[in-house]
Short mmCIF file of C-alpha atoms in Angstrom, two decimals:
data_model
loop_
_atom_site.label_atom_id
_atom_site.label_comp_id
_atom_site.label_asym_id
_atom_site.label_seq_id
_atom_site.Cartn_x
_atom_site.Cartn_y
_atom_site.Cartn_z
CA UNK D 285 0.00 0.00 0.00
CA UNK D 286 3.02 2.77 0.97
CA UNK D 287 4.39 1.97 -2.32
CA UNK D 288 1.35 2.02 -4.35
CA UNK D 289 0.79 5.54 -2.25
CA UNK D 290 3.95 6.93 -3.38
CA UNK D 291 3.12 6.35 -6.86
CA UNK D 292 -0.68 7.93 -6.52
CA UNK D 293 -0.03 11.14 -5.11
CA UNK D 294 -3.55 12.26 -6.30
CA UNK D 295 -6.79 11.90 -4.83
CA UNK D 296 -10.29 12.14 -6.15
CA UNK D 297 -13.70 11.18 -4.83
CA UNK D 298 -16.57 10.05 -7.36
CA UNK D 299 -20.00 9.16 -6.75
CA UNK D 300 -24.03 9.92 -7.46
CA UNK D 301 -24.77 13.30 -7.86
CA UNK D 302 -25.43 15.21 -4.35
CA UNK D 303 -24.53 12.02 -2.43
CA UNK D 304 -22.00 14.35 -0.75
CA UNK D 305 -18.49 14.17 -2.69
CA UNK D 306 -17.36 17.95 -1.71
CA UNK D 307 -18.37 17.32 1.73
CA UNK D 308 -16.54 14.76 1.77
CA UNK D 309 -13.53 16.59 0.82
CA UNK D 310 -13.80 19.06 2.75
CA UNK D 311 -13.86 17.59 5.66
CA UNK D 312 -10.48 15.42 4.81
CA UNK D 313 -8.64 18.76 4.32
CA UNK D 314 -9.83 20.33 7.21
CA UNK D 315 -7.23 21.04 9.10
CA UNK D 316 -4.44 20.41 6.55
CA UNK D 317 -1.29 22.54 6.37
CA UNK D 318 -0.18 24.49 4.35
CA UNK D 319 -1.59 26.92 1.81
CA UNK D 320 -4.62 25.32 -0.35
CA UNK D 321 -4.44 26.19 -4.18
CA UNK D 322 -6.72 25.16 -6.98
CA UNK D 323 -10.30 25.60 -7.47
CA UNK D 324 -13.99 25.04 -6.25
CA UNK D 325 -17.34 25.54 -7.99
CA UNK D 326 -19.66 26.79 -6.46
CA UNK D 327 -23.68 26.61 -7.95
CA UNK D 328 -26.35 29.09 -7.24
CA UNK D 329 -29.65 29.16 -7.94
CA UNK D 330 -31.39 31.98 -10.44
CA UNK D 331 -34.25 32.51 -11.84
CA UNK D 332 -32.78 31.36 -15.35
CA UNK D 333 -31.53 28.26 -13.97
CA UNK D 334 -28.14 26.74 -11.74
CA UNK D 335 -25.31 29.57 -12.17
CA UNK D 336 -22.02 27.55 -11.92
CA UNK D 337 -18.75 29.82 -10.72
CA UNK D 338 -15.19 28.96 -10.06
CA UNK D 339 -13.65 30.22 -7.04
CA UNK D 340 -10.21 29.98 -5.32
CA UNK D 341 -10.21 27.05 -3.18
CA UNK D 342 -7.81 28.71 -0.59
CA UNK D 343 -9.59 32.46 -0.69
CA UNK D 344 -12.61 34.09 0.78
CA UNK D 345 -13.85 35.23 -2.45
CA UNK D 346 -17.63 35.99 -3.53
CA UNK D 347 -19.46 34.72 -6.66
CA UNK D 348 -19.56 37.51 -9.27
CA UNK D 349 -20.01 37.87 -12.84
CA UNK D 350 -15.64 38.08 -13.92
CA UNK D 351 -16.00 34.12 -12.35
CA UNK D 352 -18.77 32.72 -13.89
CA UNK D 353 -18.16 29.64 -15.93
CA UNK D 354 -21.78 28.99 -17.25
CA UNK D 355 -25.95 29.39 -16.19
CA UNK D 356 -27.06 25.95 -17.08
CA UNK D 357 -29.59 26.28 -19.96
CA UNK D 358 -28.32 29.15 -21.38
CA UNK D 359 -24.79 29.28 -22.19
CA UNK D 360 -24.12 27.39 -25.06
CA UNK D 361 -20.37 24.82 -25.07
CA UNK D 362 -18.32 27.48 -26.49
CA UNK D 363 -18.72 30.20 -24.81
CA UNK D 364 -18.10 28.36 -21.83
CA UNK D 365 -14.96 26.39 -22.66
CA UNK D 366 -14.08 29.96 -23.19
CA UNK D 367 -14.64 30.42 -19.08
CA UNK D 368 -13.33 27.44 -18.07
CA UNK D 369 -9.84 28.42 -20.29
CA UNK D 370 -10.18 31.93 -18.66
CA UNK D 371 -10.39 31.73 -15.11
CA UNK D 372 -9.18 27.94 -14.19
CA UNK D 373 -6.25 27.90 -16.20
CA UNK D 374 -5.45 31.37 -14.57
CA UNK D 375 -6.50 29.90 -10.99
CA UNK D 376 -3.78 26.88 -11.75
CA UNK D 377 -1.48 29.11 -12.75
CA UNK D 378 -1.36 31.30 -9.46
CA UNK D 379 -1.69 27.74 -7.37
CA UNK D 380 2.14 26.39 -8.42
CA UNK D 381 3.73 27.33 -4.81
CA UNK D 382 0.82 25.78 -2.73
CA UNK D 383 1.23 22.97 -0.22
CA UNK D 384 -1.51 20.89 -1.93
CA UNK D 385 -4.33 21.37 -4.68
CA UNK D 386 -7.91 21.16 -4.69
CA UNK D 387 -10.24 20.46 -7.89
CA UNK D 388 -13.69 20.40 -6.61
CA UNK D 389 -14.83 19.47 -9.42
CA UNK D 390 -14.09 17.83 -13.04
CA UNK D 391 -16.64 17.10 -14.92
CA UNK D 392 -18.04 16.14 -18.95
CA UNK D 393 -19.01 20.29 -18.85
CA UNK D 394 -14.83 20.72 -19.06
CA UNK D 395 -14.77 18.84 -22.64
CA UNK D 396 -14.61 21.86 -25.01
CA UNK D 397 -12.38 23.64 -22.65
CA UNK D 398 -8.72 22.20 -23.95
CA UNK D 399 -6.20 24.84 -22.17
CA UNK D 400 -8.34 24.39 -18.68
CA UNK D 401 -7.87 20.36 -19.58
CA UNK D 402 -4.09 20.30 -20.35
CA UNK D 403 -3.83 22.59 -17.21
CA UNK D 404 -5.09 20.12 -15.17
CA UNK D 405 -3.05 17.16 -16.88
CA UNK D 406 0.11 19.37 -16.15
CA UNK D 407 -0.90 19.46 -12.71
CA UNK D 408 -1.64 15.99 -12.66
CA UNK D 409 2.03 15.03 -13.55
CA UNK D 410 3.52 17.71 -11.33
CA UNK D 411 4.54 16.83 -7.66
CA UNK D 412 1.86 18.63 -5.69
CA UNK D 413 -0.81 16.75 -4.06
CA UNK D 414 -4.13 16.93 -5.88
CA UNK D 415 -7.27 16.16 -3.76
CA UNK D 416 -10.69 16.72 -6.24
CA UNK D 417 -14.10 15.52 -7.05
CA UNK D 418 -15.20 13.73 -9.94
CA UNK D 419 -18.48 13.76 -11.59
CA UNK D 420 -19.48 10.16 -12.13
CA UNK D 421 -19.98 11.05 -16.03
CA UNK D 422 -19.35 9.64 -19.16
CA UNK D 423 -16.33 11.60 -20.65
CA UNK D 424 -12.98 11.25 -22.54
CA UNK D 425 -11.48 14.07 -20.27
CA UNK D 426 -12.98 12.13 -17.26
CA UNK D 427 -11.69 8.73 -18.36
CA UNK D 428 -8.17 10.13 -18.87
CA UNK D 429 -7.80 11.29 -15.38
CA UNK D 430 -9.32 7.92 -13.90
CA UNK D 431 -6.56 6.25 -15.76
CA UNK D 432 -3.92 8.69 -14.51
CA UNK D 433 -0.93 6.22 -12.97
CA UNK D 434 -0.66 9.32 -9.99
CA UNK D 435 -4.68 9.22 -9.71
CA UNK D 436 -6.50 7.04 -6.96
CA UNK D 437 -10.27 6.87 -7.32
CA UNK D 438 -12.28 6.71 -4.44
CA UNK D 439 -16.68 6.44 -4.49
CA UNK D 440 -18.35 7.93 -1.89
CA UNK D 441 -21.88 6.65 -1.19
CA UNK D 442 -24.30 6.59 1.43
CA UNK D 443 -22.96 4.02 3.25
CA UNK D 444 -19.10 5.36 3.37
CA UNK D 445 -19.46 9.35 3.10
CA UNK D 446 -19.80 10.05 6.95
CA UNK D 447 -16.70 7.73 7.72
CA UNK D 448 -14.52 8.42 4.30
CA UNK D 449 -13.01 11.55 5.53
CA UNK D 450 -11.05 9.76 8.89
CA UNK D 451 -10.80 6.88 6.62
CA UNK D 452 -8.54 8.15 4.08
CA UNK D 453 -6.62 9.81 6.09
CA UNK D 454 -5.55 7.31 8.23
CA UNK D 455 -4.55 6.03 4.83
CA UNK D 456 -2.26 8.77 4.50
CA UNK D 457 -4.40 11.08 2.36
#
């Protein structure tokens, strides 16, 4: 296990849609040390429908219009690759001298955006910690960071979420 550990330096939790993923990961890097870099989303709800943004994951930072990745029903793939290029390739780039990354979360929304995807792969063969949520999707960009040899995949469900957190990290996560 320590050696498979040193070779998956990554961690990412998958599972069912709201089955509590983020929570999850939250509460494993409570406490951590170090400063947190990466990215969360956060949704809202509007009258036109679930406004997705992308936040700092280490920063008190409210959800405004400059980052807004997409209102679902609206925005149409392009213009929203266009986001995700934007603001979480910039939000990787300012995260390089952090202790440990989030990516809460990856999803099959990402596949247009090919900058914010070979962002994350460079992070994904760099040396800082990655700790992330996974939409349990069908996607090429999904697959390919399931199959990463520094990725380990972890499902939350009902059964594990409220346990998971102490779990892993008495695994060393």
């Amino acid at each position: 296990m320590e050696q498979q550990m040193q070779r998956q330096r990554h961690l990412f939790l998958t599972g069912e849609k709201h089955i509590g993923k983020s929570t999850a990961l939250r509460k494993l890097l409570a406490g951590r040390e170090g400063p947190a870099g990466g990215f969360r989303t956060v949704r809202i709800m509007t009258p036109a429908g679930g406004a997705i943004h992308m936040l700092h994951a280490g920063w008190e930072e409210d959800c405004t219009e400059e980052n807004l990745l997409l209102v679902k029903g609206r925005d149409v793939d392009e213009a929203a690759a266009e986001r995700f290029d934007a603001i979480g390739c910039a939000i990787l780039a300012q995260s390089q001298t952090s202790a440990y990354l989030v990516m809460d979360e990856l999803g099959p929304t990402e596949a247009a955006a090919l900058a914010f995807q070979q962002a994350v792969f460079q992070c994904l063969e760099g040396e800082i910690p990655i700790y992330g949520v996974l939409q349990q999707a069908e996607s090429r960009f999904l697959e390919r960071i399931r199959a990463h040899p520094a990725v380990h995949v972890v499902t939350v469900t009902r059964e594990n979420r409220d346990r998971l957190p102490e779990c892993l990290r008495r695994q060393g996560w």
